Short mmCIF file of C-alpha atoms and ligand atoms in Angstrom, two decimals:
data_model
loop_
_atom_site.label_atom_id
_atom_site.label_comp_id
_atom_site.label_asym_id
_atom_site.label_seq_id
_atom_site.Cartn_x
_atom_site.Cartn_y
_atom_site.Cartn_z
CA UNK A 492 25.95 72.24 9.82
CA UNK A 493 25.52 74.28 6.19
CA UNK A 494 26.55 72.68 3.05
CA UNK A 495 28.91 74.35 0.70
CA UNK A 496 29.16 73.36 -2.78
CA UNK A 497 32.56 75.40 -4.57
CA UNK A 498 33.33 74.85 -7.88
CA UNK A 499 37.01 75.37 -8.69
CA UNK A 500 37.75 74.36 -5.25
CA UNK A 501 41.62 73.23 -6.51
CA UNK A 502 42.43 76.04 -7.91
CA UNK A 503 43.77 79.27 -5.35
CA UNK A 504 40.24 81.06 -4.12
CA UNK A 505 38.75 77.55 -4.15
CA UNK A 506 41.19 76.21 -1.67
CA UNK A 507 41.43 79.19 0.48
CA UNK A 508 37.66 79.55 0.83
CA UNK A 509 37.16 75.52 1.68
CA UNK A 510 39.42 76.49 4.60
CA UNK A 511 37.99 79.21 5.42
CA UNK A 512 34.40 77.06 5.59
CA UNK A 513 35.52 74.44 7.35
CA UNK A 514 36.79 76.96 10.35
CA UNK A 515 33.19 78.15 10.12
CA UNK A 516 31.66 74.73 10.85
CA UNK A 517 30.66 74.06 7.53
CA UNK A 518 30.62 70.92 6.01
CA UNK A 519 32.19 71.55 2.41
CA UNK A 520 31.85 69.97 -1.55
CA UNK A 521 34.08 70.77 -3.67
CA UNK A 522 33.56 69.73 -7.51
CA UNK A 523 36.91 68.83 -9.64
CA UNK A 524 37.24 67.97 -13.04
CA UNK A 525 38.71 64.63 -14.20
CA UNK A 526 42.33 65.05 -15.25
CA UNK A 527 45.21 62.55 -16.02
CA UNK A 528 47.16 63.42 -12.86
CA UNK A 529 45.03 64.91 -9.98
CA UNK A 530 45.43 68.39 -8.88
CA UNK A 531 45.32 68.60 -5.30
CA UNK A 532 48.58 70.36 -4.21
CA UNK A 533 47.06 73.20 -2.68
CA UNK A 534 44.10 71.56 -0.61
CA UNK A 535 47.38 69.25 0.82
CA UNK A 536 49.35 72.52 1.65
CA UNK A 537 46.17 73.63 3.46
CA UNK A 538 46.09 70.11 5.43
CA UNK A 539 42.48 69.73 4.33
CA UNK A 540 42.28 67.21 2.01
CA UNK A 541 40.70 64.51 4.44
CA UNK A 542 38.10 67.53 5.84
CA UNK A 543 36.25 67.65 2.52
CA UNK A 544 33.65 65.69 0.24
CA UNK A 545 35.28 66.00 -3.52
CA UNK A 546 33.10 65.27 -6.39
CA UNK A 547 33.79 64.63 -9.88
CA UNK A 548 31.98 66.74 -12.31
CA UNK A 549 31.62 69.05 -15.64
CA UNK A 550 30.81 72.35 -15.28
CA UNK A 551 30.30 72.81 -18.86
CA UNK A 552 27.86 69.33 -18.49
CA UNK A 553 24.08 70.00 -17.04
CA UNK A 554 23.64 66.84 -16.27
CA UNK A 555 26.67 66.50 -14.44
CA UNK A 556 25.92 69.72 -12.58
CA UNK A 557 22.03 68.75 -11.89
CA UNK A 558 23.75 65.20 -10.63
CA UNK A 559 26.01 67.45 -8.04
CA UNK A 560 23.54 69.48 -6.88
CA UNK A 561 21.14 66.84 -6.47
CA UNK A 562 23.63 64.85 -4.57
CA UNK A 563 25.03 67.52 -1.94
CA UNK A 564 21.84 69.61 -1.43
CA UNK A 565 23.89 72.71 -0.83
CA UNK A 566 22.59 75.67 1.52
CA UNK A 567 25.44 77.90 -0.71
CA UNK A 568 27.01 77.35 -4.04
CA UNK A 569 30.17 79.46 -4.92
CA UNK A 570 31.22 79.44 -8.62
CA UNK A 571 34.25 79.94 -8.85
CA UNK A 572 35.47 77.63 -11.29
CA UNK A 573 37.11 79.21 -14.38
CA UNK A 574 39.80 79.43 -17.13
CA UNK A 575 40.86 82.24 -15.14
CA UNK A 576 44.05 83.43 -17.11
CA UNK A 577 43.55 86.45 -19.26
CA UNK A 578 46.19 86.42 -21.29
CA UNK A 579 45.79 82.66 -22.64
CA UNK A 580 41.61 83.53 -23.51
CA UNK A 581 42.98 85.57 -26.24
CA UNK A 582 44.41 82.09 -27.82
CA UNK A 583 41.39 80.04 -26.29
CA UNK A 584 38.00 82.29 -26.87
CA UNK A 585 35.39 79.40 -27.47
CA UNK A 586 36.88 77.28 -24.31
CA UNK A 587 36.79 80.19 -22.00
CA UNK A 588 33.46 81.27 -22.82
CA UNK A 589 32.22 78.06 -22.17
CA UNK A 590 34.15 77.47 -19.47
CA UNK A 591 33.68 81.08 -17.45
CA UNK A 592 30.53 82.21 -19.55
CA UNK A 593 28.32 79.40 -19.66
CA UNK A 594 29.06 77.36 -16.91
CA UNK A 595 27.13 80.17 -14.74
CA UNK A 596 24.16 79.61 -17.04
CA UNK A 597 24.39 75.85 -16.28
CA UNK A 598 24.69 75.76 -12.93
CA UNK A 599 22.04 78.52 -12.40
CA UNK A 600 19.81 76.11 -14.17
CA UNK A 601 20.80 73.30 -12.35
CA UNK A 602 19.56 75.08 -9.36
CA UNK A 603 16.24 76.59 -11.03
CA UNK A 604 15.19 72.88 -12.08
CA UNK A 605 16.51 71.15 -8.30
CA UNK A 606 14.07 74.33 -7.25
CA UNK A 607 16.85 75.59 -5.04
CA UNK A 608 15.87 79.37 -5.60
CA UNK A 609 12.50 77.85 -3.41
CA UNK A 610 14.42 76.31 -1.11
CA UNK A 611 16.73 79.29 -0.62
CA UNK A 612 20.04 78.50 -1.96
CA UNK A 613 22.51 81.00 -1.92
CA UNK A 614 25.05 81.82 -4.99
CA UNK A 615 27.92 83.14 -5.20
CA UNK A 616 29.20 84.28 -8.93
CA UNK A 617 32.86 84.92 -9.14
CA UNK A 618 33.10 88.42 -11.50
CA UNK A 619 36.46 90.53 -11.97
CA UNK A 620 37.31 93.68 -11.79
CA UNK A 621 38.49 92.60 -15.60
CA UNK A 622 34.54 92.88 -16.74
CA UNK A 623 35.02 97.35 -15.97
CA UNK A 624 38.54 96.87 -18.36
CA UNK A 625 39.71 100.49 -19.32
CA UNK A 626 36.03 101.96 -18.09
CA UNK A 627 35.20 105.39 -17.07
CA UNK A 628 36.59 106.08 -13.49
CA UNK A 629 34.15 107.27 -10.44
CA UNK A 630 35.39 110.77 -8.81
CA UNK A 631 37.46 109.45 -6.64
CA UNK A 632 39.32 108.14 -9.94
CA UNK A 633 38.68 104.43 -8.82
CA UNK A 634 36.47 101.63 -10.21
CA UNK A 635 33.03 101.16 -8.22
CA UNK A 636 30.18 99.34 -8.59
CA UNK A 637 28.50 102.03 -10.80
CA UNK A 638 31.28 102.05 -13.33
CA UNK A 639 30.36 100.86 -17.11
CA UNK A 640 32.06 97.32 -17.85
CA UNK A 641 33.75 97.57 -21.34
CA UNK A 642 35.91 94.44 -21.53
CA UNK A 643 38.79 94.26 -22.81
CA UNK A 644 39.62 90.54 -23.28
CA UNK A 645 37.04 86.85 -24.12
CA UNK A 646 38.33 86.48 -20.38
CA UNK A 647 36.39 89.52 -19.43
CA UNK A 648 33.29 88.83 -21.63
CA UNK A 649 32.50 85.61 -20.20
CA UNK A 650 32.63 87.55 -17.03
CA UNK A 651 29.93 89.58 -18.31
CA UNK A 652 28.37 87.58 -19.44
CA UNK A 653 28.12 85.36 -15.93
CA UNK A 654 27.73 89.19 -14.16
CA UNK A 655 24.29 89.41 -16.36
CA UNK A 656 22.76 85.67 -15.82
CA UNK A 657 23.29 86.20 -12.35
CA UNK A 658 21.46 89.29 -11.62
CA UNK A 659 18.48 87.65 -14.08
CA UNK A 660 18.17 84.87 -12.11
CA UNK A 661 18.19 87.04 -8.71
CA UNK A 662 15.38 89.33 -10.33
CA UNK A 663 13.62 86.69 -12.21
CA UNK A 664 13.34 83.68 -9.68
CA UNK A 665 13.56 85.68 -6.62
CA UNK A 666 17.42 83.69 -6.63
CA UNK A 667 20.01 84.91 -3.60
CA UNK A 668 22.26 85.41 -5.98
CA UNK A 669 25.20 87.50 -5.92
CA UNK A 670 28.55 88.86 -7.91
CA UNK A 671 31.88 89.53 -6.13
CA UNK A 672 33.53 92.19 -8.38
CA UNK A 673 37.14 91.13 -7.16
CA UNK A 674 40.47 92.83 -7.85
CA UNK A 675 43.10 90.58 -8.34
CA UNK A 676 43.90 88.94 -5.39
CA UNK A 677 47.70 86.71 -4.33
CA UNK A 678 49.15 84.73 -2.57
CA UNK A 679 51.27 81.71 -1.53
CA UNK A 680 49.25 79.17 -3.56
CA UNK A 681 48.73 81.46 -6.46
CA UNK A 682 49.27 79.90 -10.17
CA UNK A 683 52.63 80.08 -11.34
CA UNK A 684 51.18 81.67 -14.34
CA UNK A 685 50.00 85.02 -13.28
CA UNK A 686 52.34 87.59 -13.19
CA UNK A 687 52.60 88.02 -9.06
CA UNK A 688 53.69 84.52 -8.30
CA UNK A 689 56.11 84.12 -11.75
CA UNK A 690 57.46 87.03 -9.92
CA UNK A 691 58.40 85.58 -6.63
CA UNK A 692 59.07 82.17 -7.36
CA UNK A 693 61.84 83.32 -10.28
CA UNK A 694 62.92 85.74 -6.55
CA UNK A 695 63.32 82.88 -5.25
CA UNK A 696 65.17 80.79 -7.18
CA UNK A 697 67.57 83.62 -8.71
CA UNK A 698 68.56 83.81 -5.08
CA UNK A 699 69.24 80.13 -4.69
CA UNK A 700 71.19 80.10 -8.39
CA UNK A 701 68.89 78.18 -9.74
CA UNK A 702 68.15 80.98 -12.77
CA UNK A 703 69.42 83.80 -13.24
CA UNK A 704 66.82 86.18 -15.80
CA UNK A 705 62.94 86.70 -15.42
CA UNK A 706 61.25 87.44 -18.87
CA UNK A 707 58.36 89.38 -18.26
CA UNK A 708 55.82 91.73 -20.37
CA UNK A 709 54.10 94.53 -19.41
CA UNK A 710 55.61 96.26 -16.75
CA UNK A 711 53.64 99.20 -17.11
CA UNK A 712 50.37 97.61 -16.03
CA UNK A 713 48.92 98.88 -12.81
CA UNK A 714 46.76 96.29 -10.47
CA UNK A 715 44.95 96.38 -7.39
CA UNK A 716 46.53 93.47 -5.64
CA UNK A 717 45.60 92.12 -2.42
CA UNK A 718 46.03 88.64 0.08
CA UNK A 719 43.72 86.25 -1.18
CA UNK A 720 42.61 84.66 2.34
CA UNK A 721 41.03 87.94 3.47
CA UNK A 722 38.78 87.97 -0.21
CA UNK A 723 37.66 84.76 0.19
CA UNK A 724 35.80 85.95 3.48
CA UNK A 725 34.36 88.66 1.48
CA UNK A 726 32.62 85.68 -0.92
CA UNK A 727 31.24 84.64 2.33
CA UNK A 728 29.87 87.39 3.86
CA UNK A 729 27.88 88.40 0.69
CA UNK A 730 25.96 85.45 0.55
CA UNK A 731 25.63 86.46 4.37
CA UNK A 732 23.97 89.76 3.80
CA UNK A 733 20.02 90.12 3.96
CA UNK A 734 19.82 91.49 0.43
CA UNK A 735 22.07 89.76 -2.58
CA UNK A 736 23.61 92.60 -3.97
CA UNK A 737 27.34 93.15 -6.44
CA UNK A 738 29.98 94.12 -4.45
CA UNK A 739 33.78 95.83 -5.45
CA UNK A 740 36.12 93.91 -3.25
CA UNK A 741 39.83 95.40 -3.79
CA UNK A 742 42.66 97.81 -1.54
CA UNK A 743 41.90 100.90 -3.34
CA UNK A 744 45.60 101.40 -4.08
CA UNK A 745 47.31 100.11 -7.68
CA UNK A 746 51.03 99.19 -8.11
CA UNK A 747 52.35 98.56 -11.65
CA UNK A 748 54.30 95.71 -12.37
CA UNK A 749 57.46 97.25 -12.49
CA UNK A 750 56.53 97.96 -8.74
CA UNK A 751 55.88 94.82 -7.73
CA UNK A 752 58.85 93.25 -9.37
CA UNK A 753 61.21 95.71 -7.45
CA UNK A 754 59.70 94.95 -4.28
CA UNK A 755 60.22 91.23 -4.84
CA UNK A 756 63.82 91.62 -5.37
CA UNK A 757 64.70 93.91 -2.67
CA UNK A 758 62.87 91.25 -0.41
CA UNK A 759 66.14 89.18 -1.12
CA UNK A 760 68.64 92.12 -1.54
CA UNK A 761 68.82 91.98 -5.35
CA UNK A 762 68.52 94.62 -8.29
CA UNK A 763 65.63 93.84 -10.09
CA UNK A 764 67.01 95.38 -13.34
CA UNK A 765 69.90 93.10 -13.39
CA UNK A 766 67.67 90.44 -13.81
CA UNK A 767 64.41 91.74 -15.75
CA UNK A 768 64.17 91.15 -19.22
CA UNK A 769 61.25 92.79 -21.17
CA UNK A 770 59.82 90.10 -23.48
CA UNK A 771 57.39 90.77 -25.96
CA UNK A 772 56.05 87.57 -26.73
CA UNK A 773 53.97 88.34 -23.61
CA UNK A 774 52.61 91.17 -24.22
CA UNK A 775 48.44 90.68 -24.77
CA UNK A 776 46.83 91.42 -28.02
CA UNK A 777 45.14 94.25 -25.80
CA UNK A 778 45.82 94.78 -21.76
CA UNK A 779 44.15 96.50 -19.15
CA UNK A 780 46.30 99.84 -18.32
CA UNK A 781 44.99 100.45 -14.23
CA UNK A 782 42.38 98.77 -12.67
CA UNK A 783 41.89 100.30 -9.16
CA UNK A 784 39.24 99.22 -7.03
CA UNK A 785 36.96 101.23 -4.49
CA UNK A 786 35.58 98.93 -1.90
CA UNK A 787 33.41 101.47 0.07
CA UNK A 788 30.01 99.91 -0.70
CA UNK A 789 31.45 96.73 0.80
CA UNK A 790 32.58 98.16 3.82
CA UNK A 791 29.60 100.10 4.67
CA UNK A 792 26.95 97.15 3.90
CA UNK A 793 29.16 94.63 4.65
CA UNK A 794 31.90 95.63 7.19
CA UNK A 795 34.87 93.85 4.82
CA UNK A 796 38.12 95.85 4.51
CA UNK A 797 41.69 94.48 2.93
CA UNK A 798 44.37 94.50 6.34
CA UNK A 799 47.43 93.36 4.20
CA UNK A 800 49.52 95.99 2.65
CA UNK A 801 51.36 95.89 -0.43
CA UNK A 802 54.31 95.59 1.24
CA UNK A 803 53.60 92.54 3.26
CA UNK A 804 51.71 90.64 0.65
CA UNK A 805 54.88 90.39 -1.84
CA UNK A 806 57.06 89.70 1.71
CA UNK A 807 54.90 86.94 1.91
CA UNK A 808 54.57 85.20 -1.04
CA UNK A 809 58.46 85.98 -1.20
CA UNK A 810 58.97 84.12 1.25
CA UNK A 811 57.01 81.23 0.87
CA UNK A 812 58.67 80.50 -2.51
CA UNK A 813 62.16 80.60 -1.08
CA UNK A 814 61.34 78.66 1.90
CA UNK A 815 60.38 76.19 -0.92
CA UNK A 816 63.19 75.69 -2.93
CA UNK A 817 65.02 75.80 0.40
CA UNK A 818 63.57 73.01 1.22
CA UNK A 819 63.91 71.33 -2.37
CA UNK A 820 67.24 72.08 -1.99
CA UNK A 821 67.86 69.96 1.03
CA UNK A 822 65.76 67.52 -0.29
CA UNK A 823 62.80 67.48 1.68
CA UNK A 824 59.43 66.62 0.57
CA UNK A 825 56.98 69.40 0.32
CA UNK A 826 53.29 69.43 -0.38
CA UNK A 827 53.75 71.42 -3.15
CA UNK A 828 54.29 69.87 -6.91
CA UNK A 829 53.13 72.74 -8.71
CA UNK A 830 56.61 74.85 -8.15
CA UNK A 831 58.10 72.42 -10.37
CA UNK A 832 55.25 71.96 -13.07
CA UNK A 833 56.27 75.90 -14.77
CA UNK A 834 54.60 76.46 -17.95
CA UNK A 835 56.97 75.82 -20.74
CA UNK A 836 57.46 79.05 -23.04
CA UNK A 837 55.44 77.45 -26.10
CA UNK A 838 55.08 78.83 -29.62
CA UNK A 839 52.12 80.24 -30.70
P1 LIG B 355 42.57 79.52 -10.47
O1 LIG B 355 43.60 79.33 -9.41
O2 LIG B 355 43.00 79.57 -11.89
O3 LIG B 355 41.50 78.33 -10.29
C1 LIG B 355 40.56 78.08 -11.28
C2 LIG B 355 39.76 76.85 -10.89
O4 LIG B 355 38.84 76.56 -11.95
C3 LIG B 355 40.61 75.58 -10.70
O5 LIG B 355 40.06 74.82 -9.67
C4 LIG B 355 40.43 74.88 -12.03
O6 LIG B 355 40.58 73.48 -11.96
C5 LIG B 355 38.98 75.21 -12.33
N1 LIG B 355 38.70 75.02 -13.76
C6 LIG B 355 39.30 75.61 -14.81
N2 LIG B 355 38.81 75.16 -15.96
C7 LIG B 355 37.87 74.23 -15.63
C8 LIG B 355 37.00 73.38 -16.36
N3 LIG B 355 36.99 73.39 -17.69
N4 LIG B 355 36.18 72.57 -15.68
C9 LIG B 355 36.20 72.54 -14.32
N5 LIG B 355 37.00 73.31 -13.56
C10 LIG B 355 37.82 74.14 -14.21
O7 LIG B 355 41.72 80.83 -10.21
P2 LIG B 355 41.50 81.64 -8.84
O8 LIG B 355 42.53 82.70 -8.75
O9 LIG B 355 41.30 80.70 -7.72
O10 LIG B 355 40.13 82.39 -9.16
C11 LIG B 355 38.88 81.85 -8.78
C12 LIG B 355 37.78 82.53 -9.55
O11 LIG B 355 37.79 83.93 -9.29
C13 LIG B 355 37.89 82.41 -11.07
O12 LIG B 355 36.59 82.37 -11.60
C14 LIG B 355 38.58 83.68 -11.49
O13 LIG B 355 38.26 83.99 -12.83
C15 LIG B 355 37.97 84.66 -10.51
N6 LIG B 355 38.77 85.82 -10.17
C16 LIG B 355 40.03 85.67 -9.68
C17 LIG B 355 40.76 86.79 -9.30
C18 LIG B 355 42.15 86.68 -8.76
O14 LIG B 355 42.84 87.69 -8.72
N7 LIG B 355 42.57 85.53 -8.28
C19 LIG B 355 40.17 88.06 -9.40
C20 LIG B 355 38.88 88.16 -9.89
C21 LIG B 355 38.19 87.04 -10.25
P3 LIG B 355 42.00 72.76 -12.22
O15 LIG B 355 42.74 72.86 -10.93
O16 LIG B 355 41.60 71.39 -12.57
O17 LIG B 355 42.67 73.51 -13.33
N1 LIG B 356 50.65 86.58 -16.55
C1 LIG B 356 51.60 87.46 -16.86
N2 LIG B 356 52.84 87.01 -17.18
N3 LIG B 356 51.29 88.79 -16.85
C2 LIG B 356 52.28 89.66 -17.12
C3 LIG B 356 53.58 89.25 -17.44
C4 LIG B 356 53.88 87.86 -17.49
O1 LIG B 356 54.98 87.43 -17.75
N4 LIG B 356 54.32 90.37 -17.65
C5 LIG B 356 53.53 91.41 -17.47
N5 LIG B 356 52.28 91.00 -17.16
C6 LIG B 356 51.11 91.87 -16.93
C7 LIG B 356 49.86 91.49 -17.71
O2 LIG B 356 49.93 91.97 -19.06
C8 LIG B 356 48.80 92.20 -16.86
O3 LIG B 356 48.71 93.55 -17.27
C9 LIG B 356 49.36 92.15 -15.45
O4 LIG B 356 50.74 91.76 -15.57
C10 LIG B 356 48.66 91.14 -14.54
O5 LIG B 356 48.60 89.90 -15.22
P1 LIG B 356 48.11 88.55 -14.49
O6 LIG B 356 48.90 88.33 -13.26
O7 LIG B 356 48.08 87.48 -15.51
O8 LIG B 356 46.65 88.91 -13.97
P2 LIG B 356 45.43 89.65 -14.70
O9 LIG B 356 45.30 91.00 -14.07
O10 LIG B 356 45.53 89.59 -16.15
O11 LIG B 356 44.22 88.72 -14.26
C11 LIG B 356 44.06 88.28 -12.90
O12 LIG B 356 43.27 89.21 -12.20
C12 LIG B 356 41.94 89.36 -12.70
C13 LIG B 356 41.24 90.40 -11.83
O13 LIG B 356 41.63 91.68 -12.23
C14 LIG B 356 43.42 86.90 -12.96
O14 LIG B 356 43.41 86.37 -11.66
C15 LIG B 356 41.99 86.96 -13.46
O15 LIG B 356 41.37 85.69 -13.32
C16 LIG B 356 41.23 88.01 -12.63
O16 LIG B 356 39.90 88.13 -13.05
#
């Protein structure tokens, strides 16, 4: 049976992908960070909290890391454990450059000095289509692997900075390493925080009368969104692949905001402009205008393409949320805690 180590393995991808491994056959780690009250709603949705080994550990700590990776013995690491949200690395620069920047450095050295680049470890680098920001488009006027980063955000840097230690380790220890350049990517266990999922769950509850505005910010934005379950496989089948390579892993079409929010409330019948309010208090010192991914390099080399539409993917995360409160409603337990745990509107 291969060993999978993930790091971030609470947070969406993380769950998704330890699924996705254990229907595979492998036997999977997951590393979590000590907190006050544990984290582990989304592993319970998946009913695969008793099918995984999880390990406490730093990712900003070598030691810690070296003490992981000595401990599992992984066949394939995936790093995917970040301070992910874009928006709040403008208020925390140093943290998130630690956290996404220069954990990759640490964990890359954890596996230099275990020698797993001799042993043939496989890792997987979680990069962003945030790292190309507002770059130069490719002729199809999409983003490709060729396209010039120019970041846009700390969030982004730290990306580029990971992108960069990763392909030195690949050419300097001989290191299957690898960077999945993902667009963003939703679904039903998506953070309350990022736009998609603020979305449906406010859907949700506006329907039940449990509130009745949404305050969003930038409606003009344009993303590349697809279902997260079919990118995690994509993670996978790069560290698959005979030759580590960087791959663009997105749908190749871009909705703005405004688009997405529409479709959400049609879902339940309602006019989204009765309910919008534009807010500028989250607006981003500087956003990304239209980040549009073109995933042919992936589907040639590695046969991945996206299968869930636009369409569906807000139908489903739609529904998920008001099945939910539904159930909240009639006072049934759910495996979900994080609904209820929305971040507070605090002053900055
Ligand atoms: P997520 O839901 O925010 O999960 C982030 C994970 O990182 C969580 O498990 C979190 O642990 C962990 N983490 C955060 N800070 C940490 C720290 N200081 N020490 C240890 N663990 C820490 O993000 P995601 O959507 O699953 O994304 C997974 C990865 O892909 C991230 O690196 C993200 O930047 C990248 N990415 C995501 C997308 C997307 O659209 N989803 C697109 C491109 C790239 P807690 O649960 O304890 O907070
Ligand atoms: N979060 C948030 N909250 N975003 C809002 C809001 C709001 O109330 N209103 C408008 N937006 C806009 C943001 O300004 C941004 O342009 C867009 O919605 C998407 O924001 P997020 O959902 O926070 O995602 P992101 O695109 O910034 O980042 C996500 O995707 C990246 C890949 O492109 C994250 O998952 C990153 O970790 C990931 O790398």
């Amino acid at each position: 049976m291969p060993k999978a180590l993930i790091t971030g393995i609470t947070g969406q991808d993380g769950a998704w992908l330890a699924k996705f491994l254990l229907d595979k056959g492998y036997e999977v780690y997951g590393v979590y960070r000590r907190l006050s009250t544990p984290n582990f709603w989304r592993l319970q949705a998946l009913g695969i909290m008793d099918k995984l080994t999880l390990i406490q550990g730093d990712i900003t700590d070598l030691s810690s890391m070296l003490r992981v990776i000595q401990q599992v013995e992984p066949d394939e690491v995936y790093h995917l454990a970040a301070q992910s949200h874009v928006g709040w690395s403008f208020d925390t620069p140093i943290d998130t450059i630690e956290t996404t920047g220069l954990s990759t450095a640490i964990i890359l050295e954890a596996l230099r000095l275990t020698k797993g680049h001799e042993k043939g470890v496989k890792f997987y680098f979680a990069g962003s289509s945030e790292m190309f920001g507002n770059t130069i488009l490719n002729h199809k006027g999409k983003i490709d692997e060729s396209c010039p980063f120019m970041p846009a955000s700390p969030y982004a840097a730290s990306k580029v900075l990971g992108y960069h230690l990763t392909r030195i380790y690949r050419e300097a220890y001989g290191m299957h390493a690898v960077v999945g350049m993902l667009f963003n990517h939703e679904s039903e266990l998506r953070g309350l925080e990022f736009v998609t999922r603020k979305i449906t769950n406010a859907v949700a509850k506006i329907k039940l009368g449990l509130q009745d505005k949404l305050h969003l910010g930038n409606l003009d934005a344009k993303r590349d969104w697809g279902y997260a379950p079919e990118y995690v496989e994509a993670m996978w089948l790069m560290l698959q692949s005979e030759k580590p390579d960087n791959y663009v892993i997105a749908t190749g079409e871009a909705h703005t905001v405004r688009e997405f929010a529409q479709l959400a409330f049609d879902e339940v019948g309602l006019n989204w402009e009765d309910h919008v309010v534009v807010d500028k208090s989250y607006y981003r010192p500087r956003d990304v205008a239209n980040l549009i991914g073109d995933y042919s390099k992936a589907e040639r080399e590695l046969g991945w393409r996206p299968r869930t539409t636009f369409k569906e993917l807000v139908r489903i995360m739609v529904r998920a949320d008001l099945e939910r409160w539904q159930k909240w409603l009639r006072g049934e337990p759910i495996p979900f805690d994080a609904p209820y745990a929305e971040p507070l509107k605090v002053k900055k």
